Amino acid sequence: MSQLVLGELSVMIKISEHTLVEQYNKYASYESKRWQDLAAQNVNSWADVWEQSVAHLSHRPIVHEVGFISPWSYQELDRAADKIAEWAISSNQKYIGVHQNNSAVFLAKQVHKINYLFLT
């Protein structure tokens, strides 16, 4: 049995282990089929999904950062991720720590990390 707490409201949720396993297998099967469908379209990783999104939606806004008037487009976020990647590569370090507030630049760093994980 799991307990879900929402503010002051506490709700008891009864989920059997069998039901959890069944639901997990259902979603795993769906995900596997979805990746097979994507592979047929030459999409084999999240990096490929990102690159296709940038190619097809380059000027479409993706991030509206608080305190800024103009949103970031797919292309702008991708360029920021590329700049972070270039800096990381040029540092010639095995590990790099980057501290960044929650912002579009932070998101660009995450895009770079996803691409790096799939491309190396």
Rosetta silent file (secondary structure, phi, psi, omega in degrees, C-alpha in Angstrom):
SEQUENCE: MSQLVLGELSVMIKISEHTLVEQYNKYASYESKRWQDLAAQNVNSWADVWEQSVAHLSHRPIVHEVGFISPWSYQELDRAADKIAEWAISSNQKYIGVHQNNSAVFLAKQVHKINYLFLT
SCORE:     score description
SCORE:     0.000 S_00000001
   1 L     0.000  137.182  178.195    0.000    0.000    0.000 S_00000001
   2 E  -112.809  151.854  177.271    1.310    3.482   -0.862 S_00000001
   3 E  -117.001  128.209  178.423    0.417    6.780    0.727 S_00000001
   4 E  -108.803  125.106 -179.379    0.103    9.924   -1.368 S_00000001
   5 E  -112.090  120.356  178.241    0.254   13.234    0.477 S_00000001
   6 E  -119.189   96.986 -177.774   -1.107   16.327   -1.280 S_00000001
   7 L    60.116 -121.144  179.909   -0.758   19.328    1.007 S_00000001
   8 L   -86.641  -11.216 -175.893   -3.091   18.639    3.899 S_00000001
   9 E   -91.165  125.113  177.888   -4.861   15.806    2.070 S_00000001
  10 E  -114.852  124.603 -175.834   -3.531   12.342    2.669 S_00000001
  11 E  -121.734  130.465  176.644   -4.826    9.608    0.363 S_00000001
  12 E   -90.370  128.277  179.893   -4.196    5.902    0.749 S_00000001
  13 E  -116.995  124.227  178.512   -3.653    4.148   -2.550 S_00000001
  14 L   -99.922  113.729  177.742   -3.846    0.389   -2.718 S_00000001
  15 L  -130.226  121.776  179.797   -1.774   -1.041   -5.538 S_00000001
  16 L   -76.151  155.650  177.534   -0.900   -4.678   -5.577 S_00000001
  17 H   -59.527  -38.956  179.208    2.574   -5.784   -6.584 S_00000001
  18 H   -60.623  -44.237 -179.641    0.987   -7.748   -9.430 S_00000001
  19 H   -64.296  -40.698  178.353   -0.754   -4.609  -10.740 S_00000001
  20 H   -62.619  -45.426  179.385    2.492   -2.620  -10.573 S_00000001
  21 H   -62.990  -42.764  179.083    4.391   -5.309  -12.487 S_00000001
  22 H   -60.930  -46.930  179.466    1.583   -5.542  -15.019 S_00000001
  23 H   -65.341  -41.327  178.796    1.548   -1.757  -15.560 S_00000001
  24 H   -60.873  -47.129  179.906    5.341   -1.614  -15.790 S_00000001
  25 H   -61.580  -37.698  178.126    5.390   -4.379  -18.417 S_00000001
  26 H   -62.141  -48.001 -179.733    2.655   -2.590  -20.363 S_00000001
  27 H   -69.033  -37.483  178.147    4.626    0.668  -20.443 S_00000001
  28 H   -63.270  -40.191  178.195    7.916   -1.122  -21.190 S_00000001
  29 H   -65.038  -43.993  178.195    6.264   -2.874  -24.132 S_00000001
  30 H   -61.360  -45.593 -179.205    4.832    0.416  -25.406 S_00000001
  31 H   -62.741  -42.300  179.010    8.218    2.135  -25.067 S_00000001
  32 H   -60.913  -45.584  178.916    9.966   -0.699  -26.899 S_00000001
  33 H   -63.908  -41.010 -179.771    7.456   -0.531  -29.752 S_00000001
  34 H   -62.459  -42.300  178.346    7.745    3.254  -29.897 S_00000001
  35 H   -67.145  -34.077  175.591   11.554    3.049  -30.179 S_00000001
  36 H   -64.132  -43.092  177.063   11.186    0.442  -32.940 S_00000001
  37 H   -61.688  -42.348  179.376    8.867    2.810  -34.817 S_00000001
  38 H   -67.411  -38.331  178.762   11.341    5.649  -34.330 S_00000001
  39 H   -61.499  -35.009  177.105   14.282    3.474  -35.459 S_00000001
  40 H   -64.386  -20.999  177.695   12.405    2.858  -38.706 S_00000001
  41 L  -100.909   16.033  179.948   12.523    6.658  -39.137 S_00000001
  42 L    66.007   33.529  175.367   16.291    6.697  -38.393 S_00000001
  43 L  -115.417  112.812 -174.245   15.767    7.951  -34.827 S_00000001
  44 L  -119.331   -0.888 -179.686   17.810    5.872  -32.398 S_00000001
  45 L  -158.490  170.706  175.789   18.296    8.116  -29.364 S_00000001
  46 H   -64.712  -29.887  176.766   17.020   11.193  -27.565 S_00000001
  47 H   -62.234  -40.361  176.790   19.850   13.091  -29.276 S_00000001
  48 H   -64.273  -41.026  178.443   18.304   12.164  -32.650 S_00000001
  49 H   -60.594  -44.547  179.627   14.888   13.326  -31.426 S_00000001
  50 H   -62.111  -48.502 -178.175   16.434   16.645  -30.363 S_00000001
  51 H   -59.874  -40.148  177.275   18.271   17.139  -33.660 S_00000001
  52 H   -65.939  -39.098  178.632   15.077   16.467  -35.638 S_00000001
  53 H   -62.942  -43.937  179.010   13.163   18.897  -33.443 S_00000001
  54 H   -62.347  -42.082 -178.677   15.778   21.591  -34.025 S_00000001
  55 H   -65.091  -41.306 -174.819   15.695   20.924  -37.782 S_00000001
  56 H   -89.826  -24.214 -174.110   11.898   21.020  -38.075 S_00000001
  57 H  -124.691   30.172 -168.226   11.034   23.584  -35.396 S_00000001
  58 L   -49.613  -40.294 -176.218   14.157   25.777  -35.411 S_00000001
  59 L   -99.398   -0.126  179.539   12.417   29.118  -34.841 S_00000001
  60 L   -74.591  135.875  177.930    9.569   27.854  -32.667 S_00000001
  61 E   -63.945  139.836  177.261    9.774   28.998  -29.033 S_00000001
  62 E  -124.207  -29.090 -178.302   10.637   26.249  -26.574 S_00000001
  63 E  -130.971  126.597  172.251   11.594   28.133  -23.378 S_00000001
  64 L  -108.984  101.297 -176.121    9.974   31.222  -21.904 S_00000001
  65 L   -83.018  133.381  179.665   12.426   32.316  -19.226 S_00000001
  66 L   -61.188  133.168  178.082   11.027   34.363  -16.344 S_00000001
  67 L    90.893   -2.329  178.842   12.222   37.950  -16.486 S_00000001
  68 L  -119.746  143.582 -178.303   12.989   37.920  -20.216 S_00000001
  69 L   -77.321  -47.888 -175.369   10.738   39.244  -22.958 S_00000001
  70 L   -89.390  134.705  175.429   11.838   37.010  -25.822 S_00000001
  71 L   -76.902  161.932  174.148   11.537   33.237  -25.597 S_00000001
  72 E   -87.384  135.606  175.850   14.356   30.910  -26.617 S_00000001
  73 E   -88.843  168.695  175.185   13.808   29.007  -29.865 S_00000001
  74 H   -54.583  -44.968 -177.223   14.902   25.421  -30.475 S_00000001
  75 H   -64.176  -42.895  179.351   17.790   26.764  -32.553 S_00000001
  76 H   -64.629  -41.847  178.363   18.922   29.233  -29.861 S_00000001
  77 H   -65.717  -38.698  178.166   18.815   26.554  -27.165 S_00000001
  78 H   -65.196  -42.387  178.034   20.729   24.184  -29.432 S_00000001
  79 H   -62.706  -41.530  177.997   23.395   26.849  -30.110 S_00000001
  80 H   -62.784  -40.485  177.926   23.758   27.490  -26.372 S_00000001
  81 H   -64.075  -39.815  178.056   24.177   23.741  -25.809 S_00000001
  82 H   -63.861  -40.173  178.943   26.824   23.629  -28.551 S_00000001
  83 H   -63.589  -41.359  177.941   28.739   26.505  -26.916 S_00000001
  84 H   -63.739  -42.269  179.368   28.715   24.674  -23.592 S_00000001
  85 H   -62.771  -43.998  179.122   29.923   21.501  -25.328 S_00000001
  86 H   -61.282  -43.247  177.944   32.743   23.386  -27.088 S_00000001
  87 H   -62.444  -45.899 -178.801   33.829   24.927  -23.789 S_00000001
  88 H   -61.075  -43.581 -179.969   33.719   21.547  -22.027 S_00000001
  89 H   -65.646  -42.063 -177.746   35.785   19.887  -24.765 S_00000001
  90 H   -68.238  -21.887 -179.730   38.318   22.728  -24.839 S_00000001
  91 L   -72.606  -18.358  176.772   38.868   22.465  -21.069 S_00000001
  92 L    55.355   35.545  178.647   40.404   19.017  -21.651 S_00000001
  93 L  -108.419  149.965  178.459   39.173   17.813  -18.264 S_00000001
  94 L   -71.648  -41.794 -179.983   37.752   14.404  -17.452 S_00000001
  95 L  -127.935  141.039  179.337   35.033   15.865  -15.202 S_00000001
  96 L  -132.710  130.599  174.642   33.538   19.338  -15.214 S_00000001
  97 L  -104.100  133.108  179.481   31.182   20.791  -12.649 S_00000001
  98 L  -126.775  126.183  176.218   28.905   23.610  -13.726 S_00000001
  99 L  -104.583  123.857 -178.394   26.778   25.596  -11.313 S_00000001
 100 L  -146.727  136.130  174.785   23.879   27.387  -12.934 S_00000001
 101 L   -64.408  162.848  177.563   20.600   28.750  -11.632 S_00000001
 102 L   -63.794  108.479 -175.432   17.389   27.335  -13.049 S_00000001
 103 L  -160.217 -179.673  176.977   17.323   29.071  -16.444 S_00000001
 104 H   -64.768  -33.761  178.072   17.421   28.523  -20.180 S_00000001
 105 H   -65.688  -39.834  175.530   21.218   28.193  -19.952 S_00000001
 106 H   -59.677  -43.470  178.494   20.746   25.411  -17.391 S_00000001
 107 H   -62.985  -39.932  177.800   18.375   23.702  -19.835 S_00000001
 108 H   -61.175  -38.465  177.756   20.944   24.085  -22.625 S_00000001
 109 H   -62.857  -39.025  179.291   23.477   22.342  -20.388 S_00000001
 110 H   -67.785  -38.899  176.855   21.024   19.475  -19.952 S_00000001
 111 H   -60.502  -45.014  178.052   20.492   19.247  -23.732 S_00000001
 112 H   -59.704  -43.393 -177.948   24.255   19.030  -24.159 S_00000001
 113 H   -62.603  -43.076  178.923   24.460   16.312  -21.498 S_00000001
 114 H   -63.158  -46.309  178.556   21.763   14.214  -23.214 S_00000001
 115 H   -62.160  -41.425 -178.973   23.459   14.593  -26.595 S_00000001
 116 H   -63.317  -43.664 -179.152   26.852   13.778  -25.077 S_00000001
 117 H   -61.056  -37.084 -177.301   25.542   10.619  -23.416 S_00000001
 118 H   -87.920  -21.555 -175.166   24.126    9.315  -26.701 S_00000001
 119 H   -97.245   -8.054  179.516   26.905   10.468  -29.008 S_00000001
 120 L  -110.307    0.000    0.000   29.882    9.107  -27.051 S_00000001
